[in-house]
Amino acid sequence: RPADAVRVSGEAVSLNPLDEDAYVVRAGLQDAQGDLEGSARSYRDALELNDTRWQAWAGLARVQVKQADFQSAAGSFEKAFGLAMGEESADDRYLAGRSYQAMNQDEGARRHFEIALAEPGWEGEADTRAALGEMAYRAEDWAGAEKAYEAALEKRPRDPEFLGCLGMARLWAGKF
């Protein structure tokens, strides 16, 4: 049971208060249980022991995204990526991009989205292409929005949101 796992991980922390892995495991379990504050605290505890643990920075960033603290999430992701040496996931790059996008920092968002898209066979490609379409749409770059939504639809045909956004981009571009 998840509650038992959180309890056991807490016992592991009590027995090994200098073991950063125990804090990271507890943080992940707390996050899975919906205890975002506890999870963030556990990731920070792990980072107090070892601030070069990129997985803890990435975990903290994911929690910060769930808390809609996009500025902190972007900073935590940047620390994680600086330490990860290419080991980070495309999912984390996507979330970093979304964090920058939420702050209207399209350059940072685009950089992370493009890195995520370079991951062969990544399952989040359609959503990433749609996020690029959102940025193009916001910039009134109708051709760019159209191209991005068409690419998203190649990965997820008939997605009603993507179809609607593609239609709006074409409408604004004067194609109807």
One Martini backbone bead per residue (centre of mass of N, CA, C, O) as a GRO file, in nm:
protein
  176
    1ARG     BB    1   0.098   0.035   0.019
    2PRO     BB    2   0.153   0.368  -0.002
    3ALA     BB    3   0.148   0.447   0.300
    4ASP     BB    4   0.361   0.236   0.382
    5ALA     BB    5   0.589   0.341   0.205
    6VAL     BB    6   0.615   0.615   0.341
    7ARG     BB    7   0.671   0.510   0.624
    8VAL     BB    8   0.926   0.346   0.553
    9SER     BB    9   1.085   0.585   0.436
   10GLY     BB   10   1.087   0.740   0.705
   11GLU     BB   11   1.251   0.525   0.855
   12ALA     BB   12   1.499   0.540   0.672
   13VAL     BB   13   1.566   0.830   0.745
   14SER     BB   14   1.599   0.785   1.052
   15LEU     BB   15   1.835   0.569   1.016
   16ASN     BB   16   1.949   0.763   0.751
   17PRO     BB   17   2.011   1.099   0.761
   18LEU     BB   18   2.267   1.081   0.528
   19ASP     BB   19   2.067   0.961   0.301
   20GLU     BB   20   1.968   1.081   0.005
   21ASP     BB   21   1.801   0.844  -0.112
   22ALA     BB   22   1.582   0.840   0.107
   23TYR     BB   23   1.466   1.121   0.032
   24VAL     BB   24   1.400   1.066  -0.266
   25VAL     BB   25   1.207   0.835  -0.220
   26ARG     BB   26   1.012   0.984  -0.036
   27ALA     BB   27   0.940   1.208  -0.234
   28GLY     BB   28   0.811   1.028  -0.452
   29LEU     BB   29   0.589   0.913  -0.265
   30GLN     BB   30   0.462   1.180  -0.183
   31ASP     BB   31   0.384   1.265  -0.463
   32ALA     BB   32   0.202   1.017  -0.527
   33GLN     BB   33   0.010   1.106  -0.269
   34GLY     BB   34  -0.001   1.445  -0.285
   35ASP     BB   35   0.257   1.550  -0.111
   36LEU     BB   36   0.409   1.828  -0.204
   37GLU     BB   37   0.541   1.950   0.046
   38GLY     BB   38   0.689   1.695   0.142
   39SER     BB   39   0.844   1.649  -0.118
   40ALA     BB   40   0.998   1.915  -0.130
   41ARG     BB   41   1.137   1.877   0.143
   42SER     BB   42   1.288   1.613   0.071
   43TYR     BB   43   1.449   1.726  -0.164
   44ARG     BB   44   1.590   1.946   0.004
   45ASP     BB   45   1.727   1.751   0.199
   46ALA     BB   46   1.898   1.612  -0.017
   47LEU     BB   47   2.040   1.882  -0.111
   48GLU     BB   48   2.184   1.937   0.159
   49LEU     BB   49   2.368   1.682   0.121
   50ASN     BB   50   2.342   1.706  -0.221
   51ASP     BB   51   2.370   1.958  -0.473
   52THR     BB   52   2.449   1.732  -0.723
   53ARG     BB   53   2.159   1.602  -0.744
   54TRP     BB   54   1.975   1.592  -1.021
   55GLN     BB   55   1.723   1.427  -0.937
   56ALA     BB   56   1.634   1.625  -0.714
   57TRP     BB   57   1.597   1.872  -0.890
   58ALA     BB   58   1.388   1.742  -1.082
   59GLY     BB   59   1.181   1.666  -0.867
   60LEU     BB   60   1.135   1.948  -0.761
   61ALA     BB   61   1.039   2.067  -1.029
   62ARG     BB   62   0.787   1.889  -1.065
   63VAL     BB   63   0.651   1.994  -0.810
   64GLN     BB   64   0.650   2.296  -0.892
   65VAL     BB   65   0.463   2.257  -1.129
   66LYS     BB   66   0.220   2.148  -0.961
   67GLN     BB   67   0.233   2.437  -0.795
   68ALA     BB   68   0.280   2.674  -1.010
   69ASP     BB   69   0.612   2.724  -0.982
   70PHE     BB   70   0.778   2.818  -1.254
   71GLN     BB   71   1.029   2.967  -1.167
   72SER     BB   72   1.147   2.751  -0.982
   73ALA     BB   73   1.139   2.522  -1.188
   74ALA     BB   74   1.334   2.641  -1.392
   75GLY     BB   75   1.576   2.655  -1.196
   76SER     BB   76   1.582   2.352  -1.123
   77PHE     BB   77   1.616   2.244  -1.407
   78GLU     BB   78   1.880   2.386  -1.472
   79LYS     BB   79   2.041   2.242  -1.253
   80ALA     BB   80   1.989   1.956  -1.349
   81PHE     BB   81   2.102   1.985  -1.642
   82GLY     BB   82   2.391   2.075  -1.553
   83LEU     BB   83   2.437   1.781  -1.403
   84ALA     BB   84   2.336   1.539  -1.606
   85MET     BB   85   2.484   1.501  -1.880
   86GLY     BB   86   2.221   1.388  -2.064
   87GLU     BB   87   2.020   1.213  -1.855
   88GLU     BB   88   1.776   1.344  -1.908
   89SER     BB   89   1.448   1.385  -1.982
   90ALA     BB   90   1.207   1.470  -2.201
   91ASP     BB   91   0.993   1.534  -1.992
   92ASP     BB   92   1.160   1.750  -1.842
   93ARG     BB   93   1.196   1.934  -2.085
   94TYR     BB   94   0.899   1.988  -2.125
   95LEU     BB   95   0.842   2.110  -1.842
   96ALA     BB   96   1.041   2.339  -1.876
   97GLY     BB   97   0.902   2.465  -2.119
   98ARG     BB   98   0.631   2.517  -1.973
   99SER     BB   99   0.748   2.707  -1.764
  100TYR     BB  100   0.843   2.923  -1.962
  101GLN     BB  101   0.571   2.963  -2.101
  102ALA     BB  102   0.417   3.063  -1.842
  103MET     BB  103   0.636   3.321  -1.849
  104ASN     BB  104   0.681   3.419  -2.147
  105GLN     BB  105   0.956   3.237  -2.238
  106ASP     BB  106   1.013   3.128  -2.545
  107GLU     BB  107   1.312   3.066  -2.571
  108GLY     BB  108   1.331   2.861  -2.340
  109ALA     BB  109   1.108   2.677  -2.437
  110ARG     BB  110   1.220   2.604  -2.718
  111ARG     BB  111   1.482   2.474  -2.624
  112HIS     BB  112   1.346   2.237  -2.466
  113PHE     BB  113   1.165   2.125  -2.689
  114GLU     BB  114   1.395   2.053  -2.889
  115ILE     BB  115   1.532   1.849  -2.705
  116ALA     BB  116   1.291   1.660  -2.675
  117LEU     BB  117   1.255   1.608  -2.991
  118ALA     BB  118   1.542   1.452  -3.014
  119GLU     BB  119   1.396   1.213  -2.897
  120PRO     BB  120   1.351   0.909  -2.989
  121GLY     BB  121   1.017   0.818  -2.962
  122TRP     BB  122   0.870   1.029  -2.812
  123GLU     BB  123   0.552   1.052  -2.657
  124GLY     BB  124   0.546   1.393  -2.637
  125GLU     BB  125   0.544   1.521  -2.925
  126ALA     BB  126   0.261   1.637  -2.970
  127ASP     BB  127   0.261   1.837  -2.728
  128THR     BB  128   0.512   1.992  -2.817
  129ARG     BB  129   0.407   2.091  -3.088
  130ALA     BB  130   0.164   2.240  -2.964
  131ALA     BB  131   0.331   2.437  -2.793
  132LEU     BB  132   0.458   2.570  -3.039
  133GLY     BB  133   0.186   2.663  -3.153
  134GLU     BB  134   0.109   2.849  -2.920
  135MET     BB  135   0.344   3.045  -2.958
  136ALA     BB  136   0.281   3.124  -3.250
  137TYR     BB  137  -0.003   3.226  -3.197
  138ARG     BB  138   0.075   3.448  -2.990
  139ALA     BB  139   0.270   3.580  -3.230
  140GLU     BB  140   0.109   3.566  -3.504
  141ASP     BB  141   0.221   3.285  -3.640
  142TRP     BB  142   0.039   3.114  -3.854
  143ALA     BB  143   0.239   2.929  -4.003
  144GLY     BB  144   0.370   2.810  -3.749
  145ALA     BB  145   0.111   2.698  -3.624
  146GLU     BB  146   0.028   2.517  -3.855
  147LYS     BB  147   0.283   2.340  -3.858
  148ALA     BB  148   0.267   2.239  -3.563
  149TYR     BB  149  -0.022   2.111  -3.576
  150GLU     BB  150   0.037   1.917  -3.804
  151ALA     BB  151   0.257   1.761  -3.647
  152ALA     BB  152   0.074   1.675  -3.414
  153LEU     BB  153  -0.132   1.517  -3.601
  154GLU     BB  154   0.066   1.297  -3.691
  155LYS     BB  155   0.071   1.173  -3.392
  156ARG     BB  156  -0.253   1.282  -3.335
  157PRO     BB  157  -0.507   1.205  -3.483
  158ARG     BB  158  -0.807   1.379  -3.420
  159ASP     BB  159  -0.744   1.596  -3.231
  160PRO     BB  160  -0.951   1.840  -3.125
  161GLU     BB  161  -0.753   2.059  -3.036
  162PHE     BB  162  -0.566   2.060  -3.282
  163LEU     BB  163  -0.785   2.110  -3.495
  164GLY     BB  164  -0.884   2.381  -3.381
  165CYS     BB  165  -0.609   2.530  -3.395
  166LEU     BB  166  -0.564   2.492  -3.694
  167GLY     BB  167  -0.819   2.639  -3.786
  168MET     BB  168  -0.748   2.914  -3.656
  169ALA     BB  169  -0.483   2.962  -3.806
  170ARG     BB  170  -0.614   2.955  -4.090
  171LEU     BB  171  -0.812   3.181  -4.046
  172TRP     BB  172  -0.599   3.406  -3.974
  173ALA     BB  173  -0.446   3.349  -4.257
  174GLY     BB  174  -0.686   3.333  -4.483
  175LYS     BB  175  -0.781   3.017  -4.573
  176PHE     BB  176  -1.120   3.080  -4.562
   0.00000   0.00000   0.00000
